[in-house]
XYZ file of C-alpha atoms in Angstrom:
104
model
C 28.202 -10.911 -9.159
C 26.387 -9.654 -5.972
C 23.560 -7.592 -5.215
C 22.432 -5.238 -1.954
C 18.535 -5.569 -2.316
C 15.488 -4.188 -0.106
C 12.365 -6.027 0.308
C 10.220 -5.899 3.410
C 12.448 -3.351 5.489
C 15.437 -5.790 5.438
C 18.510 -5.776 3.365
C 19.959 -8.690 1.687
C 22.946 -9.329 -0.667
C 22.247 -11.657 -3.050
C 24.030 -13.753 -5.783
C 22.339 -15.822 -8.863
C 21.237 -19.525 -7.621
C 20.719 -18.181 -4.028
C 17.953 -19.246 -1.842
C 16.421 -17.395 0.801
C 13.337 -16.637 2.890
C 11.968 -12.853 3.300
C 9.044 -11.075 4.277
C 5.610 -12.822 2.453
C 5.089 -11.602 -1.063
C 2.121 -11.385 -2.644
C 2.862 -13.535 -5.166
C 2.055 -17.624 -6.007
C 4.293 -20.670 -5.804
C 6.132 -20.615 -9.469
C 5.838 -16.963 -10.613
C 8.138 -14.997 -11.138
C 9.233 -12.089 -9.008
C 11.275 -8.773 -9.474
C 12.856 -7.251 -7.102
C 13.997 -3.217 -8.305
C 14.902 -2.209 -5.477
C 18.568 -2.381 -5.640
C 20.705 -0.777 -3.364
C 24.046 -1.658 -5.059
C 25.769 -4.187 -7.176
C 29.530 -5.504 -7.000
C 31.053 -7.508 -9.700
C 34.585 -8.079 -8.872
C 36.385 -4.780 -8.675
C 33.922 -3.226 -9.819
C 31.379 -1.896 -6.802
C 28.106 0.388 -7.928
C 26.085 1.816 -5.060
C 22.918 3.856 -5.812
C 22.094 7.135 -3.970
C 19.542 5.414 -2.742
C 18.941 2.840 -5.972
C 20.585 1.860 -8.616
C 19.475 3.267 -11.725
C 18.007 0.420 -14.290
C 19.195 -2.395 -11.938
C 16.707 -5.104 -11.353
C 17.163 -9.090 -9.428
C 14.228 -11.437 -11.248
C 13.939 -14.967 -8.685
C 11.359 -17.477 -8.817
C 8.871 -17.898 -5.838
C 9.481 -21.071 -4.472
C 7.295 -21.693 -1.830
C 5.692 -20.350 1.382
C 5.585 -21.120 4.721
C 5.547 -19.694 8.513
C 8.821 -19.306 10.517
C 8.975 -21.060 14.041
C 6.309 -19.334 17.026
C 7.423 -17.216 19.020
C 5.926 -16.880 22.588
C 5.016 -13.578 23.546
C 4.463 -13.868 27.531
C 3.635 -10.531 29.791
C 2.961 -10.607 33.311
C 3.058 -8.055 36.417
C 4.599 -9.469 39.573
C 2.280 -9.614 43.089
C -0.485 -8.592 40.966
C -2.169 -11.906 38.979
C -1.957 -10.452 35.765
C -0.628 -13.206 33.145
C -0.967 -13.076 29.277
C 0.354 -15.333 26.796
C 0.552 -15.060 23.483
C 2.079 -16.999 20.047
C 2.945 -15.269 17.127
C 4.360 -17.281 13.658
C 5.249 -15.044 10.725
C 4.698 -15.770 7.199
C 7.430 -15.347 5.019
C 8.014 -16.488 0.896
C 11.118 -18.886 -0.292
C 12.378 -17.032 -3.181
C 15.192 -18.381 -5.563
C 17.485 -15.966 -7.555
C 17.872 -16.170 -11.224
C 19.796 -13.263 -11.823
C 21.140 -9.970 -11.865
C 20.488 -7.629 -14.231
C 21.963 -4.264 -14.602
C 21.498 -1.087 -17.352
């Protein structure tokens, strides 16, 4: 069984015992999370998409740890004219593990 969820203005489909990284939660290392914004569900043959959720359809994971993601080098400059800025920029984002699916 899969799952289309939303969480921090990205889409992912998900399946019980995946890991993956998304936007930081506000959550701690070892809670429990649920995520109810489901945007469809396919088992099999069987494909449920919501207009825009799914009714009663929730994913529960387990947070699993926190981190930043690699920098990224923000870098702006004007040519003939002296003008240099650099920046970094590393964004935080949660490791979250999926325990399941659960559907009305």
């Amino acid at each position: 069984m899969h799952a289309i969820i939303e969480t921090g203005g990205k889409q992912y489909k998900v399946a019980a015992g995946d890991t993956l990284f998304v936007e930081k939660l506000n959550a701690e290392v070892g809670m429990s999370y649920t995520f109810d914004r489901v945007l469809g569900l396919i088992d099999g043959e069987k494909t449920v998409f919501g207009k825009p959720l799914v009714d009663g359809a929730s994913v529960l994971a387990t947070v699993a740890g926190e981190g930043k993601a690699k920098k990224v080098i923000v870098f702006k400059y004007k040519a003939k004219k002296g003008f240099r800025k650099k920046k970094g920029h590393r964004q935080p984002f949660t490791r979250v593990k999926i325990d399941a699916i659960n559907q009305k």
